[in-house]
Amino acid sequence: ALVGPRAGISLASSGPIVTSSDGQVIENLDVSAPGSINAAIVVRHNDVTVRNVRVTAPGSTSGIRIEGGTSGTVVEHTIIDGRKGEYGTNRADGNWGNVGIKAYGPLVARRNHIVDTRAGIQLWSGAVGSTVTENLVGDAWRNTHGVSTAGISYRGNRTTNPPTTTISRNHVSTSAWSSLSLYSESGPVRNVTMVDNYSYGFVGQQGGQNGYGIRGGYIHNHRDGNRNIRIEGNLLDGHYQWGSNGGVNVSQPGNTFTGNRLVGSNIDLRPQLRL
């Protein structure tokens, strides 16, 4: 398979998992979690690999959570199904609602299939230096009007010159608040490359609607410190209520917003996945 578990591999049933050692490999499992716990798989150690895994994470349970202070996490060829779990609007911290992959430490996420979650992939402050590539995020959505959600998002960092975070060649379909988002929330957005992604936005059910194709960092508290943001060659298709110009301040050093195209919705989506 291009994304998700590889074909022909049997998956053994498993309950929720919390890592126990550095270098742990979690593979070939079908992990089911109740809707009331923090995450179906919690990574608390270094150099952990999660691959060929199916995760069912309904309600407010996230699929995979990478804790801060870890390094070397790889998540590949997984499928995470959020089951469009109901969630509330309590945003006292970052733990509300289900997220496919919620990262507080850096990771490589590649060729995963995330479907029916409130948000697909979130990169929080400690996740600088992550690579998110060739993932399929299917129908990141919101079921309460005004609830902010995103397909793939990076949330900022206070480091002056963080390692480059790369978001590339992903396919995102969403009825969420935005598809591809950089937020200067936990700090300025610096050293981020967002290139060659494909996003299809559509009007969803139960309050879902797609607001922005791309948000480029010029929002929230630290937006004037954004630097070295490359948003290039992304293809945006379908319905975006408030546009797709990215919100990038191109007058700031190193910021570019070039070669991004907004096209009509009557095209074949599959060739744009480019896997």
XYZ file of N, CA and C in Angstrom:
825
model
N 0.831 -1.190 0.000
C 0.000 0.000 0.000
C 0.873 1.250 0.000
N 0.395 2.300 -0.680
C 1.142 3.550 -0.666
C 1.153 4.165 0.717
N -0.008 4.148 1.386
C -0.111 4.653 2.747
C -0.807 3.598 3.595
N -0.641 3.704 4.915
C -1.226 2.728 5.817
C -0.406 1.459 5.881
N -0.865 0.461 6.659
C -0.107 -0.794 6.811
C 0.143 -1.466 5.465
N 1.282 -2.078 5.354
C 1.644 -2.763 4.114
C 0.740 -3.969 3.890
N 0.441 -4.244 2.648
C -0.447 -5.346 2.300
C 0.175 -6.688 2.679
N -0.695 -7.621 3.070
C -0.250 -8.978 3.343
C 0.311 -9.217 4.730
N 0.267 -8.214 5.603
C 0.783 -8.374 6.963
C -0.388 -8.530 7.925
N -0.384 -9.590 8.725
C -1.421 -9.806 9.718
C -1.175 -8.913 10.923
N -2.246 -8.319 11.450
C -2.145 -7.416 12.583
C -2.759 -8.069 13.812
N -1.977 -8.208 14.871
C -2.439 -8.809 16.114
C -3.172 -7.778 16.962
N -4.236 -8.173 17.627
C -5.030 -7.261 18.453
C -4.244 -6.785 19.663
N -4.444 -5.514 20.019
C -3.735 -4.939 21.158
C -4.580 -3.843 21.782
N -4.409 -3.660 23.092
C -4.976 -2.509 23.770
C -4.016 -1.340 23.677
N -4.288 -0.239 24.412
C -3.418 0.938 24.397
C -1.986 0.591 24.811
N -1.028 1.355 24.289
C 0.395 1.087 24.514
C 1.083 2.350 25.006
N 1.930 2.211 26.028
C 2.856 3.255 26.457
C 4.255 2.670 26.349
N 5.161 3.345 25.668
C 6.493 2.773 25.465
C 7.204 2.541 26.797
N 8.115 1.568 26.786
C 8.812 1.174 28.006
C 10.320 1.282 27.910
N 10.861 1.505 26.699
C 12.315 1.554 26.564
C 12.721 2.287 25.298
N 13.946 2.814 25.283
C 14.501 3.405 24.069
C 14.636 2.339 22.994
N 14.449 2.736 21.760
C 14.619 1.804 20.645
C 13.474 0.834 20.451
N 12.382 1.006 21.167
C 11.259 0.076 21.074
C 10.626 0.142 19.687
N 10.243 -1.010 19.168
C 9.556 -1.107 17.884
C 8.141 -1.611 18.131
N 7.168 -0.851 17.708
C 5.758 -1.216 17.818
C 5.271 -1.480 16.407
N 4.979 -2.717 16.086
C 4.648 -3.030 14.701
C 3.660 -4.181 14.603
N 2.970 -4.206 13.461
C 2.077 -5.305 13.103
C 0.988 -5.533 14.143
N 0.384 -4.420 14.604
C -0.643 -4.496 15.636
C -1.906 -3.769 15.203
N -3.026 -4.213 15.744
C -4.312 -3.531 15.609
C -4.668 -3.007 16.999
N -4.422 -1.718 17.232
C -4.529 -1.127 18.563
C -5.870 -0.417 18.696
N -6.660 -0.834 19.675
C -7.947 -0.192 19.951
C -7.894 0.472 21.312
N -8.471 1.666 21.402
C -8.458 2.413 22.659
C -9.848 2.948 22.954
N -10.195 3.072 24.232
C -11.467 3.719 24.577
C -11.379 5.217 24.312
N -12.509 5.883 24.325
C -12.539 7.304 24.014
C -12.235 8.211 25.179
N -11.794 7.651 26.295
C -11.627 8.451 27.509
C -10.180 8.578 27.972
N -9.225 8.005 27.244
C -7.829 8.078 27.658
C -7.083 9.094 26.799
N -5.815 9.359 27.169
C -5.044 10.408 26.514
C -4.706 10.065 25.071
N -4.187 8.883 24.843
C -3.791 8.467 23.497
C -3.711 6.952 23.426
N -3.937 6.411 22.236
C -3.865 4.966 22.051
C -2.427 4.464 22.164
N -1.485 5.226 21.610
C -0.056 4.913 21.728
C 0.651 6.158 22.231
N 1.386 6.030 23.330
C 2.128 7.144 23.910
C 3.617 6.832 23.834
N 4.384 7.707 23.183
C 5.826 7.542 23.036
C 6.521 8.407 24.078
N 7.219 7.752 25.013
C 7.919 8.449 26.084
C 9.420 8.188 26.060
N 9.900 7.520 25.025
C 11.312 7.142 24.946
C 11.892 7.549 23.599
N 13.201 7.443 23.481
C 13.903 7.841 22.261
C 13.960 6.701 21.257
N 14.078 7.085 19.992
C 14.320 6.140 18.903
C 13.253 5.053 18.809
N 12.015 5.440 19.024
C 10.880 4.517 18.925
C 10.361 4.504 17.498
N 10.029 3.323 17.000
C 9.441 3.169 15.671
C 8.052 2.562 15.793
N 7.083 3.192 15.145
C 5.724 2.658 15.041
C 5.457 2.428 13.561
N 5.182 1.189 13.176
C 4.973 0.915 11.751
C 4.027 -0.268 11.555
N 3.339 -0.259 10.430
C 2.393 -1.313 10.097
C 1.405 -1.542 11.234
N 0.786 -0.463 11.680
C -0.138 -0.514 12.806
C -1.457 0.141 12.414
N -2.549 -0.440 12.871
C -3.862 0.186 12.781
C -4.248 0.674 14.170
N -4.682 1.931 14.257
C -5.080 2.521 15.536
C -6.519 3.012 15.423
N -7.358 2.573 16.351
C -8.711 3.099 16.453
C -8.784 3.943 17.717
N -9.071 5.245 17.556
C -8.971 6.195 18.672
C -10.165 7.136 18.647
N -11.305 6.694 19.168
C -12.522 7.515 19.106
C -12.568 8.553 20.222
N -13.636 9.360 20.217
C -13.855 10.317 21.291
C -12.771 11.361 21.360
N -12.264 11.608 22.571
C -11.199 12.592 22.771
C -9.826 11.944 22.814
N -9.729 10.697 22.455
C -8.459 9.976 22.476
C -7.691 10.216 21.187
N -6.443 10.655 21.299
C -5.599 10.804 20.114
C -5.024 9.457 19.708
N -4.586 9.367 18.460
C -4.032 8.111 17.983
C -2.659 7.848 18.571
N -1.686 8.698 18.195
C -0.300 8.549 18.664
C 0.148 9.880 19.243
N 0.695 9.846 20.442
C 1.186 11.047 21.121
C 2.671 10.880 21.397
N 3.485 11.813 20.898
C 4.928 11.802 21.138
C 5.217 12.850 22.197
N 5.719 12.433 23.338
C 5.944 13.342 24.447
C 7.170 14.223 24.197
N 7.184 15.394 24.841
C 8.328 16.281 24.745
C 9.564 15.682 25.389
N 10.721 16.083 24.895
C 11.978 15.570 25.410
C 12.431 14.286 24.767
N 11.611 13.722 23.883
C 12.011 12.522 23.154
C 12.663 12.909 21.832
N 13.302 11.947 21.205
C 13.914 12.172 19.895
C 13.927 10.871 19.122
N 14.044 10.976 17.807
C 14.219 9.798 16.970
C 12.969 8.997 16.695
N 11.784 9.553 16.942
C 10.543 8.816 16.686
C 10.267 8.715 15.192
N 9.883 7.527 14.747
C 9.453 7.297 13.370
C 8.072 6.656 13.412
N 7.130 7.260 12.683
C 5.792 6.685 12.530
C 5.556 6.511 11.041
N 5.391 5.270 10.613
C 5.253 5.025 9.185
C 4.290 3.875 8.913
N 3.593 3.990 7.803
C 2.652 2.958 7.354
C 1.676 2.555 8.457
N 1.104 3.554 9.130
C 0.021 3.302 10.073
C -1.279 3.844 9.498
N -2.385 3.344 10.011
C -3.685 3.949 9.746
C -4.304 4.296 11.090
N -4.772 5.529 11.221
C -5.386 6.003 12.456
C -6.811 6.429 12.138
N -7.763 5.787 12.802
C -9.181 6.042 12.554
C -9.794 6.666 13.802
N -10.193 7.954 13.687
C -10.790 8.653 14.808
C -12.282 8.456 14.945
N -12.894 7.788 13.980
C -14.313 7.453 14.028
C -15.218 8.673 14.175
N -14.737 9.827 13.775
C -15.507 11.063 13.939
C -16.066 11.170 15.352
N -15.215 10.904 16.326
C -15.635 10.914 17.715
C -16.132 12.285 18.151
N -17.187 12.300 18.946
C -17.723 13.558 19.449
C -16.743 14.170 20.446
N -16.650 15.478 20.452
C -15.782 16.175 21.384
C -16.413 17.509 21.743
N -15.944 18.091 22.821
C -16.500 19.357 23.261
C -15.665 20.530 22.804
N -15.843 21.661 23.454
C -15.136 22.883 23.070
C -14.237 23.391 24.187
N -13.881 22.528 25.137
C -13.008 22.931 26.237
C -11.571 22.953 25.759
N -10.996 24.166 25.639
C -9.641 24.300 25.123
C -8.725 24.886 26.194
N -8.863 24.412 27.427
C -7.998 24.897 28.501
C -6.539 24.547 28.241
N -6.297 23.467 27.523
C -4.938 23.111 27.115
C -5.002 22.484 25.732
N -3.904 21.909 25.290
C -3.845 21.367 23.939
C -4.356 19.957 23.808
N -5.049 19.431 24.809
C -5.384 18.016 24.814
C -6.844 17.721 24.471
N -7.585 18.734 24.034
C -8.993 18.500 23.760
C -9.172 17.904 22.365
N -10.102 16.992 22.241
C -10.428 16.431 20.940
C -9.411 15.408 20.466
N -9.815 14.586 19.499
C -8.880 13.562 19.034
C -8.050 14.070 17.857
N -6.774 13.711 17.881
C -5.794 14.092 16.866
C -5.121 12.813 16.388
N -4.864 12.708 15.106
C -4.212 11.501 14.605
C -2.846 11.305 15.233
N -1.924 12.244 14.975
C -0.593 12.233 15.575
C -0.377 13.577 16.247
N -0.155 13.558 17.556
C 0.086 14.776 18.323
C 1.521 14.713 18.832
N 2.376 15.606 18.349
C 3.815 15.511 18.611
C 4.308 16.697 19.421
N 4.911 16.399 20.565
C 5.606 17.390 21.379
C 7.113 17.191 21.289
N 7.539 16.173 20.573
C 8.934 15.921 20.267
C 9.063 15.648 18.785
N 10.253 15.814 18.210
C 10.419 15.658 16.762
C 10.186 14.232 16.300
N 9.682 14.113 15.082
C 9.433 12.797 14.524
C 9.553 12.843 13.015
N 9.671 11.657 12.442
C 9.480 11.461 11.012
C 8.154 10.730 10.858
N 7.200 11.343 10.161
C 5.897 10.730 9.894
C 5.761 10.589 8.387
N 5.684 9.370 7.905
C 5.631 9.173 6.458
C 4.692 8.026 6.093
N 3.942 8.267 5.046
C 3.043 7.284 4.447
C 2.048 6.700 5.449
N 1.495 7.585 6.276
C 0.421 7.206 7.179
C -0.916 7.659 6.608
N -1.970 6.955 7.002
C -3.328 7.290 6.592
C -4.116 7.646 7.847
N -4.547 8.903 7.946
C -5.273 9.385 9.114
C -6.649 9.834 8.653
N -7.687 9.304 9.292
C -9.031 9.568 8.794
C -9.991 9.841 9.953
N -10.919 10.770 9.732
C -12.030 11.039 10.645
C -11.571 11.432 12.047
N -10.539 12.274 12.129
C -10.101 12.844 13.392
C -10.382 14.345 13.388
N -10.367 14.951 14.586
C -10.553 16.401 14.647
C -9.417 17.129 13.959
N -8.205 16.624 14.113
C -7.039 17.169 13.437
C -6.153 16.003 13.025
N -5.464 16.158 11.904
C -4.663 15.055 11.399
C -3.341 14.913 12.130
N -2.437 15.886 11.929
C -1.115 15.872 12.554
C -0.863 17.249 13.154
N -0.486 17.290 14.437
C -0.126 18.530 15.113
C 1.328 18.471 15.552
N 2.099 19.499 15.195
C 3.495 19.620 15.615
C 3.582 20.773 16.606
N 3.759 20.461 17.885
C 3.841 21.475 18.916
C 5.275 21.950 19.082
N 5.515 22.852 20.016
C 6.783 23.573 20.102
C 8.006 22.653 20.100
N 7.959 21.554 20.848
C 9.118 20.670 20.943
C 9.339 19.801 19.728
N 8.449 19.894 18.740
C 8.550 19.021 17.568
C 9.299 19.650 16.406
N 10.030 20.754 16.659
C 10.816 21.363 15.579
C 11.809 20.345 15.034
N 12.063 20.448 13.732
C 12.957 19.484 13.101
C 12.249 18.248 12.595
N 10.928 18.208 12.696
C 10.160 17.057 12.210
C 10.088 17.041 10.685
N 9.877 15.849 10.145
C 9.596 15.665 8.729
C 8.264 14.954 8.593
N 7.309 15.592 7.922
C 5.983 15.031 7.698
C 5.794 14.945 6.197
N 5.824 13.740 5.658
C 5.854 13.612 4.208
C 5.043 12.414 3.728
N 4.352 12.601 2.626
C 3.639 11.546 1.917
C 2.588 10.866 2.787
N 1.912 11.659 3.621
C 0.802 11.156 4.413
C -0.520 11.510 3.757
N -1.533 10.708 4.015
C -2.881 10.957 3.544
C -3.755 11.256 4.755
N -4.207 12.501 4.862
C -5.120 12.897 5.931
C -6.502 13.023 5.306
N -7.395 12.105 5.655
C -8.708 12.063 5.051
C -9.775 12.593 5.977
N -10.388 13.700 5.621
C -11.513 14.286 6.335
C -11.180 14.615 7.781
N -10.179 15.474 7.980
C -10.069 16.151 9.272
C -11.273 17.075 9.379
N -11.955 17.042 10.521
C -13.269 17.672 10.528
C -13.569 18.310 11.872
N -14.636 19.071 11.917
C -15.121 19.637 13.174
C -16.632 19.430 13.257
N -17.103 19.128 14.457
C -18.537 18.884 14.598
C -19.225 19.933 15.454
N -18.517 20.986 15.831
C -19.096 22.091 16.582
C -18.695 23.386 15.901
N -19.640 24.244 15.609
C -19.334 25.475 14.897
C -18.348 26.323 15.702
N -17.321 26.808 15.037
C -16.337 27.666 15.685
C -15.162 26.936 16.292
N -15.189 25.604 16.293
C -14.069 24.834 16.830
C -12.950 24.816 15.799
N -11.784 25.295 16.169
C -10.655 25.395 15.246
C -9.962 24.050 15.101
N -9.858 23.587 13.878
C -9.188 22.315 13.600
C -8.345 22.486 12.342
N -7.457 21.530 12.099
C -6.607 21.618 10.915
C -6.160 20.238 10.481
N -5.901 20.097 9.186
C -5.399 18.823 8.672
C -4.001 18.536 9.177
N -3.035 19.406 8.838
C -1.659 19.325 9.334
C -1.275 20.702 9.835
N -0.748 20.777 11.060
C -0.422 22.091 11.614
C 0.875 22.063 12.406
N 1.558 23.206 12.372
C 2.761 23.460 13.163
C 2.467 24.668 14.034
N 2.806 24.593 15.331
C 2.275 25.557 16.292
C 3.273 26.601 16.785
N 4.484 26.664 16.212
C 5.446 27.683 16.608
C 6.430 27.200 17.659
N 7.507 27.994 17.846
C 8.576 27.625 18.774
C 9.362 28.884 19.106
N 9.855 28.984 20.348
C 10.550 30.193 20.787
C 12.049 30.167 20.499
N 12.561 29.080 19.949
C 13.983 28.989 19.637
C 14.345 29.976 18.524
N 15.487 30.628 18.658
C 15.885 31.635 17.670
C 16.122 31.034 16.302
N 16.809 29.905 16.252
C 17.131 29.279 14.970
C 16.910 27.770 15.067
N 15.657 27.317 15.091
C 15.380 25.893 15.253
C 15.746 25.105 14.001
N 15.929 23.784 14.149
C 16.126 22.956 12.948
C 14.901 23.023 12.048
N 15.111 22.844 10.766
C 14.034 22.996 9.790
C 12.979 21.907 9.946
N 11.736 22.330 9.954
C 10.590 21.427 9.934
C 10.066 21.359 8.512
N 9.868 20.146 8.003
C 9.463 19.957 6.611
C 8.106 19.279 6.541
N 7.190 19.902 5.811
C 5.860 19.341 5.552
C 5.712 19.277 4.037
N 5.796 18.086 3.471
C 5.879 17.998 2.017
C 5.151 16.779 1.474
N 4.593 16.952 0.299
C 4.009 15.872 -0.494
C 2.925 15.107 0.260
N 2.175 15.826 1.075
C 1.034 15.223 1.766
C -0.251 15.499 0.995
N -1.228 14.633 1.175
C -2.548 14.777 0.566
C -3.538 14.968 1.714
N -4.216 16.115 1.738
C -5.107 16.452 2.850
C -6.491 16.765 2.300
N -7.500 16.035 2.767
C -8.884 16.403 2.467
C -9.548 16.739 3.786
N -10.241 17.883 3.835
C -10.697 18.377 5.124
C -11.958 19.211 5.030
N -12.802 19.057 6.049
C -13.898 20.001 6.258
C -13.631 20.782 7.538
N -12.367 20.940 7.854
C -11.940 21.586 9.085
C -11.748 23.087 8.878
N -11.199 23.744 9.903
C -10.978 25.188 9.849
C -9.937 25.535 8.797
N -8.921 24.720 8.675
C -7.906 24.940 7.648
C -7.249 23.622 7.299
N -6.596 23.576 6.159
C -5.968 22.335 5.701
C -4.513 22.244 6.137
N -3.703 23.224 5.754
C -2.276 23.253 6.071
C -2.005 24.537 6.838
N -1.580 24.421 8.085
C -1.535 25.608 8.940
C -0.225 25.743 9.696
N 0.295 26.971 9.683
C 1.408 27.360 10.548
C 0.868 28.429 11.486
N 0.938 28.174 12.783
C 0.418 29.099 13.787
C 1.569 29.611 14.657
N 1.677 30.902 14.810
C 2.663 31.453 15.745
C 2.031 31.510 17.129
N 1.760 30.349 17.654
C 1.000 30.191 18.888
C 1.918 29.978 20.078
N 2.782 28.956 20.017
C 3.733 28.688 21.101
C 5.020 29.493 20.933
N 5.113 30.246 19.876
C 6.277 31.061 19.546
C 6.228 31.381 18.067
N 7.191 32.147 17.554
C 7.209 32.457 16.125
C 7.356 31.195 15.270
N 6.947 31.312 14.024
C 7.169 30.247 13.052
C 8.474 30.549 12.338
N 9.457 29.673 12.500
C 10.765 29.884 11.888
C 11.282 28.572 11.295
N 11.910 28.697 10.140
C 12.566 27.557 9.502
C 11.583 26.412 9.230
N 10.555 26.716 8.459
C 9.563 25.718 8.067
C 9.456 25.694 6.549
N 9.490 24.497 5.997
C 9.315 24.290 4.562
C 8.019 23.529 4.335
N 7.094 24.120 3.599
C 5.809 23.487 3.277
C 5.673 23.491 1.763
N 6.015 22.368 1.135
C 6.095 22.335 -0.326
C 5.405 21.111 -0.901
N 4.850 21.295 -2.100
C 4.328 20.199 -2.919
C 3.248 19.376 -2.223
N 2.434 20.021 -1.394
C 1.301 19.333 -0.794
C 0.057 19.532 -1.660
N -0.885 18.637 -1.523
C -2.156 18.741 -2.221
C -3.282 18.777 -1.190
N -4.158 19.752 -1.294
C -5.254 19.886 -0.338
C -6.577 20.038 -1.070
N -7.546 19.239 -0.625
C -8.893 19.334 -1.152
C -9.826 19.717 -0.014
N -10.463 20.871 -0.106
C -11.369 21.340 0.937
C -12.812 21.181 0.514
N -13.679 20.814 1.452
C -15.081 20.633 1.121
C -15.947 20.999 2.319
N -17.201 21.286 2.044
C -18.152 21.599 3.096
C -18.618 20.295 3.718
N -18.411 20.146 5.021
C -18.747 18.908 5.703
C -20.065 18.989 6.432
N -20.370 17.958 7.181
C -21.611 17.868 7.916
C -21.418 18.328 9.358
N -22.495 18.579 10.053
C -22.512 18.923 11.475
C -21.596 20.100 11.800
N -21.719 21.142 11.013
C -20.958 22.355 11.305
C -19.624 22.439 10.619
N -19.211 21.386 9.921
C -17.912 21.404 9.278
C -17.904 22.308 8.058
N -16.843 23.102 7.926
C -16.663 23.889 6.720
C -15.186 24.217 6.613
N -14.694 24.327 5.410
C -13.274 24.567 5.245
C -13.022 26.057 5.149
N -12.239 26.603 6.081
C -11.988 28.026 6.101
C -10.840 28.452 5.213
N -9.653 27.914 5.457
C -8.442 28.326 4.754
C -7.760 27.110 4.128
N -7.260 27.277 2.919
C -6.432 26.237 2.340
C -5.083 26.181 3.020
N -4.443 27.355 3.176
C -3.145 27.456 3.829
C -3.176 28.637 4.795
N -2.633 28.426 5.976
C -2.317 29.514 6.885
C -0.799 29.509 7.075
N -0.190 30.658 6.875
C 1.263 30.704 6.780
C 2.003 31.307 7.950
N 1.394 31.335 9.143
C 2.112 31.779 10.322
C 1.715 33.142 10.842
N 1.022 33.925 10.021
C 0.713 35.291 10.428
C -0.600 35.322 11.201
N -0.615 34.614 12.326
C -1.788 34.580 13.187
C -1.335 34.181 14.585
N -2.019 34.653 15.582
C -1.730 34.431 16.998
C -0.669 35.408 17.512
N 0.064 35.018 18.524
C 0.761 35.988 19.377
C 2.134 36.429 18.893
N 2.830 35.637 18.107
C 4.239 35.895 17.814
C 4.489 36.074 16.318
N 3.514 36.566 15.599
C 3.560 36.527 14.146
C 4.632 37.422 13.550
N 5.044 38.475 14.234
C 6.026 39.378 13.643
C 7.453 38.850 13.734
N 7.645 37.727 14.421
C 8.973 37.128 14.497
C 9.184 35.990 13.517
N 8.246 35.786 12.591
C 8.345 34.664 11.653
C 9.490 34.875 10.669
N 10.222 33.806 10.411
C 11.374 33.868 9.511
C 11.514 32.557 8.738
N 12.054 32.650 7.524
C 12.464 31.478 6.749
C 11.328 30.460 6.608
N 10.185 30.955 6.170
C 9.035 30.101 5.867
C 8.935 29.962 4.351
N 9.093 28.740 3.853
C 8.967 28.471 2.419
C 7.658 27.743 2.164
N 6.723 28.395 1.503
C 5.464 27.761 1.112
C 5.401 27.817 -0.402
N 5.674 26.688 -1.027
C 5.890 26.675 -2.469
C 5.281 25.432 -3.106
N 4.693 25.613 -4.274
C 4.276 24.502 -5.108
C 3.136 23.669 -4.562
N 2.318 24.244 -3.668
C 1.177 23.508 -3.141
C -0.035 23.689 -4.051
N -0.816 22.634 -4.179
C -1.994 22.651 -5.032
C -3.235 22.569 -4.156
N -4.123 23.541 -4.287
C -5.320 23.648 -3.461
C -6.545 23.536 -4.346
N -7.473 22.704 -3.929
C -8.625 22.400 -4.765
C -9.881 22.393 -3.915
N -10.992 22.879 -4.453
C -12.259 22.745 -3.772
C -12.711 24.005 -3.084
N -13.406 23.854 -1.961
C -14.096 24.957 -1.296
C -13.265 25.494 -0.136
N -12.937 26.796 -0.178
C -12.270 27.471 0.932
C -13.028 28.759 1.208
N -13.619 28.834 2.385
C -14.521 29.946 2.662
C -13.791 31.282 2.717
N -12.560 31.285 3.277
C -11.859 32.550 3.484
C -10.558 32.660 2.704
N -10.326 31.760 1.777
C -9.201 31.945 0.881
C -7.990 31.086 1.187
N -6.953 31.296 0.417
C -5.785 30.426 0.460
C -4.500 31.213 0.234
N -4.468 32.464 0.657
C -3.274 33.263 0.375
C -2.153 33.024 1.372
N -2.417 32.253 2.400
C -1.348 31.804 3.277
C -1.081 32.675 4.478
N -1.443 33.952 4.429
C -1.153 34.806 5.570
C 0.332 34.914 5.865
N 1.162 34.892 4.823
C 2.615 34.977 5.002
C 3.069 36.421 4.782
N 3.848 36.930 5.693
C 4.442 38.251 5.510
C 5.745 38.076 4.741
N 5.688 38.271 3.431
C 6.852 37.995 2.592
C 7.924 39.064 2.727
N 7.647 40.113 3.464
C 8.687 41.124 3.701
C 9.641 40.717 4.817
N 9.300 39.698 5.568
C 10.180 39.223 6.622
C 11.234 38.291 6.034
N 12.418 38.231 6.634
C 13.548 37.512 6.029
C 13.263 36.050 5.746
N 13.533 35.655 4.514
C 13.465 34.251 4.141
C 12.089 33.713 3.856
N 11.046 34.532 3.952
C 9.687 34.047 3.733
C 9.329 34.095 2.249
N 8.812 32.986 1.733
C 8.375 32.924 0.339
C 7.012 32.269 0.249
N 6.219 32.708 -0.703
C 4.918 32.107 -1.002
C 4.763 32.152 -2.508
N 5.246 31.113 -3.166
C 5.303 31.123 -4.620
C 4.857 29.777 -5.187
N 4.305 29.822 -6.387
C 3.976 28.605 -7.117
C 2.827 27.807 -6.533
N 2.038 28.403 -5.651
C 0.878 27.712 -5.087
C -0.339 27.999 -5.960
N -1.129 26.966 -6.224
C -2.224 27.140 -7.174
C -3.550 26.734 -6.548
N -4.561 27.532 -6.802
C -5.926 27.206 -6.435
C -6.662 26.856 -7.715
N -7.152 25.647 -7.800
C -7.774 25.177 -9.036
C -9.216 24.775 -8.758
N -9.954 24.446 -9.825
C -11.329 23.991 -9.678
C -11.393 22.610 -9.052
N -12.596 22.226 -8.677
C -12.750 20.971 -7.939
C -12.951 19.766 -8.836
N -13.153 19.950 -10.120
C -13.449 18.829 -11.011
C -12.186 18.264 -11.640
N -11.303 17.728 -10.805
C -10.088 17.092 -11.302
C -9.931 15.737 -10.630
N -9.121 14.918 -11.223
C -8.815 13.613 -10.644
C -7.834 13.810 -9.499
N -8.233 13.447 -8.277
C -7.386 13.708 -7.110
C -6.180 12.789 -7.054
N -6.328 11.561 -7.490
C -5.268 10.576 -7.266
C -3.927 10.940 -7.857
N -3.832 11.467 -9.083
C -2.487 11.806 -9.594
C -1.770 12.862 -8.753
N -2.526 13.663 -8.013
C -1.912 14.720 -7.239
C -1.246 14.207 -5.964
N -1.514 12.937 -5.598
C -0.893 12.381 -4.409
C 0.604 12.204 -4.595
N 1.044 11.911 -5.788
C 2.454 11.891 -6.177
C 3.320 10.972 -5.295
N 2.774 9.856 -4.900
C 3.579 8.933 -4.080
C 4.297 7.926 -4.965
